[in-house]
Short mmCIF file of C-alpha atoms and ligand atoms in Angstrom, two decimals:
data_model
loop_
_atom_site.label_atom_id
_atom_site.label_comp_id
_atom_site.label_asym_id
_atom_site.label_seq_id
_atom_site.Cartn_x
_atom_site.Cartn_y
_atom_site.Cartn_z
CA UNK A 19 48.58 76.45 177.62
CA UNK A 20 48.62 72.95 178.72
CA UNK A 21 48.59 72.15 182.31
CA UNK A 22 48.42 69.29 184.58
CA UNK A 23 47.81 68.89 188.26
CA UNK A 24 49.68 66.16 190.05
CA UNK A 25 47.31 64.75 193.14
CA UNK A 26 43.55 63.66 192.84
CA UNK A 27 43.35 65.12 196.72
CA UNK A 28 40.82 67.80 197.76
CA UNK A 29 43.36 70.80 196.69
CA UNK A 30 44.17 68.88 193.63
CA UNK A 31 40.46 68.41 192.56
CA UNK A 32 39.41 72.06 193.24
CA UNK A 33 42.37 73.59 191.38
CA UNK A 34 41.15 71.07 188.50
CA UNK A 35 37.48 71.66 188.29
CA UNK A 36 38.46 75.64 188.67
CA UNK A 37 40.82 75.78 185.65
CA UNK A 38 39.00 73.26 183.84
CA UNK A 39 36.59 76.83 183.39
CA UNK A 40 39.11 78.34 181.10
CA UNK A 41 40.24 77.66 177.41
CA UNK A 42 43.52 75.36 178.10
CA UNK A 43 43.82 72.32 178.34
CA UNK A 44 43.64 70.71 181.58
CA UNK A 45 44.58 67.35 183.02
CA UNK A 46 44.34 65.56 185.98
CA UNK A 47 47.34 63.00 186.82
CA UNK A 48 46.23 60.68 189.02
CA UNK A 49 48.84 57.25 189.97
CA UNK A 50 45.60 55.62 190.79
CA UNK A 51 44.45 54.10 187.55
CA UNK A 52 41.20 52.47 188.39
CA UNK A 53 40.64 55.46 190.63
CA UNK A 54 41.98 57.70 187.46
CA UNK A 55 39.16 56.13 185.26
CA UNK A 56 36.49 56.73 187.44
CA UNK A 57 37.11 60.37 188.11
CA UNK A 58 37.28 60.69 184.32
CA UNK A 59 34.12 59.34 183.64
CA UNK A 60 32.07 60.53 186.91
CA UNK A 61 33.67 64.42 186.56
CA UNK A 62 34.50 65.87 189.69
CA UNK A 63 32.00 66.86 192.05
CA UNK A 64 32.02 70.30 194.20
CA UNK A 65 29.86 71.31 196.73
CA UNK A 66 30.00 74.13 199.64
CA UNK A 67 30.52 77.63 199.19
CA UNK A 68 31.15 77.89 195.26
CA UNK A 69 27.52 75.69 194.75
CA UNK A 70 26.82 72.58 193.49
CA UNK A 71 28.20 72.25 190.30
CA UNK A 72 30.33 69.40 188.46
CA UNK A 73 33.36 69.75 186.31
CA UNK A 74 34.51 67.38 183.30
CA UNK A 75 38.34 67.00 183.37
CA UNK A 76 40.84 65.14 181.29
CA UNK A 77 42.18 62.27 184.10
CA UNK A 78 44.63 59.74 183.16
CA UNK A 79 47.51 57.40 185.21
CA UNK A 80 50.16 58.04 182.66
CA UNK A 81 52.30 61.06 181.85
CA UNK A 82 52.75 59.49 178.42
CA UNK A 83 49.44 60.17 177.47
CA UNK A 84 49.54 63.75 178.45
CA UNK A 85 53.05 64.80 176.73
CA UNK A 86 54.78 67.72 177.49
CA UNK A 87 53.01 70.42 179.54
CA UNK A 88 53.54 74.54 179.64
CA UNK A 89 52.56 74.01 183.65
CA UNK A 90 52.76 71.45 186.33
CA UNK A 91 51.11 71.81 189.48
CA UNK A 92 51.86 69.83 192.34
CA UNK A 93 49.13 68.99 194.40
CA UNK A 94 49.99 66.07 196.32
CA UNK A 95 51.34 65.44 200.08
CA UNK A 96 55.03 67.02 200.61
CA UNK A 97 56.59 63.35 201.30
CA UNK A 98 54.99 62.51 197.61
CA UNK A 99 56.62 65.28 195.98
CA UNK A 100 60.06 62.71 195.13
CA UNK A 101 57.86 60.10 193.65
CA UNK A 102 55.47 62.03 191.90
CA UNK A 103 58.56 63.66 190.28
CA UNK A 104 59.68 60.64 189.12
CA UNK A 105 56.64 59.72 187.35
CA UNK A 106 56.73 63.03 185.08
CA UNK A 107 59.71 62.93 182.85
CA UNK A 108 57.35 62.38 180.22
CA UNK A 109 55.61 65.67 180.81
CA UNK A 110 58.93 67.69 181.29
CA UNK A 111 59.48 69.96 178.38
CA UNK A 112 62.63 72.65 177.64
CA UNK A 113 60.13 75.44 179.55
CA UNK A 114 57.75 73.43 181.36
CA UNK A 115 57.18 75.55 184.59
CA UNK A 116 56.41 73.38 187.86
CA UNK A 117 54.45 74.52 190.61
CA UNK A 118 54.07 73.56 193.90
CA UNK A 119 51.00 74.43 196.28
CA UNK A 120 51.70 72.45 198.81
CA UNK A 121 51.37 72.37 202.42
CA UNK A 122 55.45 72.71 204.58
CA UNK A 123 58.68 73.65 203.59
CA UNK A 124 61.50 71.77 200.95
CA UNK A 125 59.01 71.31 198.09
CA UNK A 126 60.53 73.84 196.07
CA UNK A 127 63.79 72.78 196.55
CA UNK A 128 63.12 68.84 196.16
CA UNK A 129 61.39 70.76 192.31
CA UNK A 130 64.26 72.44 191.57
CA UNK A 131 66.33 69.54 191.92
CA UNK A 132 64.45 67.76 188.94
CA UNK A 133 63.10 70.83 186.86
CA UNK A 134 65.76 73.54 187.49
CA UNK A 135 65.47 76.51 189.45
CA UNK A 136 64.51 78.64 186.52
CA UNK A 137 61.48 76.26 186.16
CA UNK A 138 60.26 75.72 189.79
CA UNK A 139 57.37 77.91 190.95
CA UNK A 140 56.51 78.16 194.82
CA UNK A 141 53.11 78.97 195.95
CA UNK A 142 50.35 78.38 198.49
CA UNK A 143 46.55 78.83 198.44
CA UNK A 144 44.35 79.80 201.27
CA UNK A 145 41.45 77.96 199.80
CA UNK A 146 39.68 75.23 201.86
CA UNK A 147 38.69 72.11 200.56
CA UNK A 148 37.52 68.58 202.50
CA UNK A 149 37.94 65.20 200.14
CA UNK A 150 34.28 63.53 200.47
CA UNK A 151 34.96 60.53 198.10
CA UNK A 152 37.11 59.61 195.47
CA UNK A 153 36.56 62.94 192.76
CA UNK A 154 34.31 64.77 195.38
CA UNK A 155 34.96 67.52 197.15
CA UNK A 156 33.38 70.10 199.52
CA UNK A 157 34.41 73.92 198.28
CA UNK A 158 35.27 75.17 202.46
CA UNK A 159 36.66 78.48 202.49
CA UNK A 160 37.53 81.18 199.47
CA UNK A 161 41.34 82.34 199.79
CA UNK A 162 44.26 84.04 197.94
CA UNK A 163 46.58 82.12 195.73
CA UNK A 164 50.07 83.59 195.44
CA UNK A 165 52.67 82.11 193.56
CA UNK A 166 55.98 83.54 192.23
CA UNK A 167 59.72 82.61 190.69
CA UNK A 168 62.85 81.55 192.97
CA UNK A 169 64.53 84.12 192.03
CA UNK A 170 61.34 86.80 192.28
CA UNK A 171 61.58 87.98 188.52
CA UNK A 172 57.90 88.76 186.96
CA UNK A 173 58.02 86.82 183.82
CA UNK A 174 55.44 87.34 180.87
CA UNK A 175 54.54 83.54 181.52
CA UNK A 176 53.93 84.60 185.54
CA UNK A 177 51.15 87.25 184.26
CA UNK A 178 49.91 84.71 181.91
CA UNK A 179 49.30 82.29 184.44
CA UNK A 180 47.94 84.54 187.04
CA UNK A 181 45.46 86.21 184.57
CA UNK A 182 44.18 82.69 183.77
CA UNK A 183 43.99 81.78 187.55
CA UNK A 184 41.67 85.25 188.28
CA UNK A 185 39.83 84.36 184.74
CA UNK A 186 38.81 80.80 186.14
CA UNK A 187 37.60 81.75 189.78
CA UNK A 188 40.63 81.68 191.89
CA UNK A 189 41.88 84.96 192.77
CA UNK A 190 45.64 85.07 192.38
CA UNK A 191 48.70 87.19 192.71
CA UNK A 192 52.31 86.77 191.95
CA UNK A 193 55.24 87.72 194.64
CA UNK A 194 58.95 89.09 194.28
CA UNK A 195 59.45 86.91 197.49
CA UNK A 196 58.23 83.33 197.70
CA UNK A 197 60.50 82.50 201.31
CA UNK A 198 58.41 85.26 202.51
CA UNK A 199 55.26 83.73 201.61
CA UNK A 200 55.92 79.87 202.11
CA UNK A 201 57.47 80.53 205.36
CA UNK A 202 54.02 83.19 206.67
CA UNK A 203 51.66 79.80 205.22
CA UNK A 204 54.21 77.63 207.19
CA UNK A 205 53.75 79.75 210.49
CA UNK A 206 49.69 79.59 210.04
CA UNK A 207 49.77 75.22 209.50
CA UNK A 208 52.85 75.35 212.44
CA UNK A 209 49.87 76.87 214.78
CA UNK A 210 47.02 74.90 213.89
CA UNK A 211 47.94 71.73 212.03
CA UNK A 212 49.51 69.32 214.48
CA UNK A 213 46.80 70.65 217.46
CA UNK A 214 43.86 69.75 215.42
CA UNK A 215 45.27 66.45 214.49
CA UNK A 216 46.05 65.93 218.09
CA UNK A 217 42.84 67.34 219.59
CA UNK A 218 40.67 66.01 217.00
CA UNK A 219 38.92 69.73 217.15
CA UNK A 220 38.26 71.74 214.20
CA UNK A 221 39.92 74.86 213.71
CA UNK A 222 37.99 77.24 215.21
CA UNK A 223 37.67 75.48 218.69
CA UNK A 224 41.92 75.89 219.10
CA UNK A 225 41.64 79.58 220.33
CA UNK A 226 38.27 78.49 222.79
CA UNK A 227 40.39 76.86 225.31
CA UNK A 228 43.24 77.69 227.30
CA UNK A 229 45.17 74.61 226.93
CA UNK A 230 44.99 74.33 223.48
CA UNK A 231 45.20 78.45 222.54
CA UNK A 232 48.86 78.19 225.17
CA UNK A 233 49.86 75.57 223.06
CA UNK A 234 49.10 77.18 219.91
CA UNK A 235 50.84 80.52 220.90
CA UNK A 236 54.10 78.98 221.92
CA UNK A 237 54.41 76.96 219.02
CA UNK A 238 54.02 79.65 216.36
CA UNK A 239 56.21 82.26 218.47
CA UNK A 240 59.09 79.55 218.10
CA UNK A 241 58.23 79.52 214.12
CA UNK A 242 58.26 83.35 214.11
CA UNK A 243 62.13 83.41 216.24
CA UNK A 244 63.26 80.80 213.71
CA UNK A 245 62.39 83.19 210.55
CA UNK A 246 63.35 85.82 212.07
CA UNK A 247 66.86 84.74 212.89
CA UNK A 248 67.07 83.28 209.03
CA UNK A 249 66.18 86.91 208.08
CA UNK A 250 62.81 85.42 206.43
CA UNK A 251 60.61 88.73 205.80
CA UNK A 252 57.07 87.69 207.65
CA UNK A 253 53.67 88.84 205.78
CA UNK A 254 52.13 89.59 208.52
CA UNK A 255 52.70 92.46 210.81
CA UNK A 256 51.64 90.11 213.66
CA UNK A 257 51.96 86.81 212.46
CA UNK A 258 50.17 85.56 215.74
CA UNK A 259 47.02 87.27 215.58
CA UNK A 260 46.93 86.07 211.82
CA UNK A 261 47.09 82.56 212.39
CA UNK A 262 44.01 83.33 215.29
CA UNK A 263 42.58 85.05 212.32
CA UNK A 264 42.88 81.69 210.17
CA UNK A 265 41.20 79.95 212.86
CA UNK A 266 38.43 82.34 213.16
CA UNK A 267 38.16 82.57 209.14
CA UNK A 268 37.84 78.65 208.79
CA UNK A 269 36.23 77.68 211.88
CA UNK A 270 34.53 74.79 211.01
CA UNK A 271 37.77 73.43 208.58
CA UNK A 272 38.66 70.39 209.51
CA UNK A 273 42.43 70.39 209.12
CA UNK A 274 44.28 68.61 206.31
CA UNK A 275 46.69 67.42 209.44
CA UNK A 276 43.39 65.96 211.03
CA UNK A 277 41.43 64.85 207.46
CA UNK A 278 45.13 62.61 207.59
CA UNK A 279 44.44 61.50 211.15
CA UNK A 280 41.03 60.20 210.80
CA UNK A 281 41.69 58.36 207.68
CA UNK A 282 44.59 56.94 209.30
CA UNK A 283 47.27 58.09 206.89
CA UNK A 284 50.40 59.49 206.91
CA UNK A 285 50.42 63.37 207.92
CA UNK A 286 52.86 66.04 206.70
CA UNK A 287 54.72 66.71 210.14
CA UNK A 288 58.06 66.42 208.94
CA UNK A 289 57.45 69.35 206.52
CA UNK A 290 55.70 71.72 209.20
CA UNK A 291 56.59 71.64 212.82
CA UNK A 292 59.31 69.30 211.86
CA UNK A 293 60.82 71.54 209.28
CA UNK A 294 60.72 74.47 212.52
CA UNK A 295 62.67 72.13 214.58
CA UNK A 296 65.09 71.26 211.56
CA UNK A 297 65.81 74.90 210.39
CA UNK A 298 66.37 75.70 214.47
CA UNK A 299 69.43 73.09 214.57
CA UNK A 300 72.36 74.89 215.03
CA UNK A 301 70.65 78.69 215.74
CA UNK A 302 70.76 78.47 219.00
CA UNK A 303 67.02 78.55 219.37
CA UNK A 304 64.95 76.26 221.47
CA UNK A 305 62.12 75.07 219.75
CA UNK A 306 60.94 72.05 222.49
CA UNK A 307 56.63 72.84 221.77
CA UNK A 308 57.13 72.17 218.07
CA UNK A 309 59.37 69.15 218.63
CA UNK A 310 56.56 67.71 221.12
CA UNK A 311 53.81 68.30 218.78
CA UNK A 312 55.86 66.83 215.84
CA UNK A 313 56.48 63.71 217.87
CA UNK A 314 52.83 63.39 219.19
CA UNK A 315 51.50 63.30 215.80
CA UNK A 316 54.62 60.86 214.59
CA UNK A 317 53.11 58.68 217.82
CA UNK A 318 49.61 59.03 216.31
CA UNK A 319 50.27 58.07 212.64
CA UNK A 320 52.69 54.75 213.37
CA UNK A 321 50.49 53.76 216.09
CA UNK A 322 46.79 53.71 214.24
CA UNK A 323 46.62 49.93 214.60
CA UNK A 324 46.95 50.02 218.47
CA UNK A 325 45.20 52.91 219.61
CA UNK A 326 41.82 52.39 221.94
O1 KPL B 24 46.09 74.94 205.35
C1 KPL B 24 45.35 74.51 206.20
C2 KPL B 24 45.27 73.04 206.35
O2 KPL B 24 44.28 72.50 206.84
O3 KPL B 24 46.25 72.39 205.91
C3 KPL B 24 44.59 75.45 207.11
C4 KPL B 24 44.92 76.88 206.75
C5 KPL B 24 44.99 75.16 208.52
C6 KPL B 24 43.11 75.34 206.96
O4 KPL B 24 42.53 74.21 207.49
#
């Protein structure tokens, strides 16, 4: 199989350096070309709780070089998934499969706008990972990867891919029912994203205060009315004590929301407590905690120039 992974970012890296354990061939597409070069000839560099170990992976800045690919994976920020799109016709075969593991809701549909919804595979991971330097990671927390069709069929290629996930070091499972899944991921980000960013705290800390823990509850019980009401089948039996779970589990994570933050980028707000406040429109549910917290963090990220 030939696969590539879109996004030299921390998820990006790990899923490359993981796979690049297996027999297929792997590539890393990064838009960066001088960036591109150097990860090529450096390797990638992991350390935490897999080691310290180094993986050699194919990198390059252009699709043409790569050619048509059995897989995609899209690991870059939701408001890159358009561009980076763009950028792959060259990879696109007849059955290329594309799959996003991305943070937020719309990436699959934004996929299956370019590759088809026979082609576009939704997933999320639970694994950690912190971007140290360009190609260097650190390996934070060990999670489940489940991926699985739009339409929830169980294809030969689905097994094939999921054996050669679990073969490579990333445990992995396929579901019938990806809104299920990328709406339970959504709820746990919804909770803790936006707070960290905001509060500058790491995971873990959310649930030791009152303030923030309030926050944190009413935010993720406005999530959980939304899905309900869109008859989106949770996970979790109690979705609330799972996302205290998270926080527990990856206590001393800092949060992709708040790795944005302090590196004074652009955070993926529209595509979690944004997207809650979008799918409410029109259900007649309230959703006022996730519309402050997506506008607080809006504040933060157009405002990095000014702030004291
Ligand atoms: O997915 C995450 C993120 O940081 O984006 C969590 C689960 C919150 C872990 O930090």
């Amino acid at each position: 199989m030939k696969i590539t992974i879109i996004g030299p970012g921390a998820m990006g890296c790990l899923l490359a350096s993981f796979l690049s354990k297996s027999r297929e061939e792997i590539w890393l597409l990064d838009k960066n070309a001088e960036r591109a070069l150097k990860i090529r000839d450096q390797g990638i560099k992991i350390e935490g709780i897999s080691g310290n170990w180094q993986a050699k992976v194919n990198v390059t800045a252009k699709a043409e070089e790569i050619g048509p690919q059995d897989l995609i994976i899209i690991a870059v920020k939701s408001y890159d998934t358009k561009g980076a799109l763009k950028d792959i016709k060259a990879m696109l075969g007849e059955s290329t499969l594309v799959l996003s593991l991305q943070n937020g809701l719309g990436n699959t549909e934004i996929i299956s706008e370019v590759a088809g919804q026979e082609r576009t595979l939704g997933g999320a991971t639970n694994h950690g990972a912190t971007l140290l330097a360009a190609g260097s990671i650190r390996h934070a927390g060990r999670g489940e990867t489940v991926f699985g069709r739009m339409d929830g069929k169980i294809t030969a290629e689905l097994r094939y891919i999921r054996e050669l996930f679990n073969k490579a070091g990333l445990e992995t499972r396929i579901t019938k029912d990806i809104k299920a899944l990328l709406w339970s991921k959504l709820i746990i980000n919804v909770g803790i994203n936006a707070l960290t960013a905001i509060t500058r705290l790491n995971n873990g800390r959310l649930i030791e205060f009152d303030g923030s823990r309030k926050i944190l509850e009413e935010a993720v019980n406005e999530a959980i009315k939304v899905a309900k009401k869109k008859r989106i089948r949770l996970i979790y039996d109690d979705p609330l004590s799972k996302v205290e779970a998270v926080c527990e589990a990856t206590a001393a994570n800092v949060s992709s929301m708040l790795q944005d933050v302090l590196k004074q980028r652009r955070t993926e707000i529209d595509f979690i407590n944004g997207a809650v406040v979008r799918h409410a429109q029109g259900l007649g549910i309230p959703t006022p905690v996730n519309a402050v917290l997506t506008n607080l963090v809006k504040a933060i990220e157009s405002s990095y120039a000014l702030q004291v």
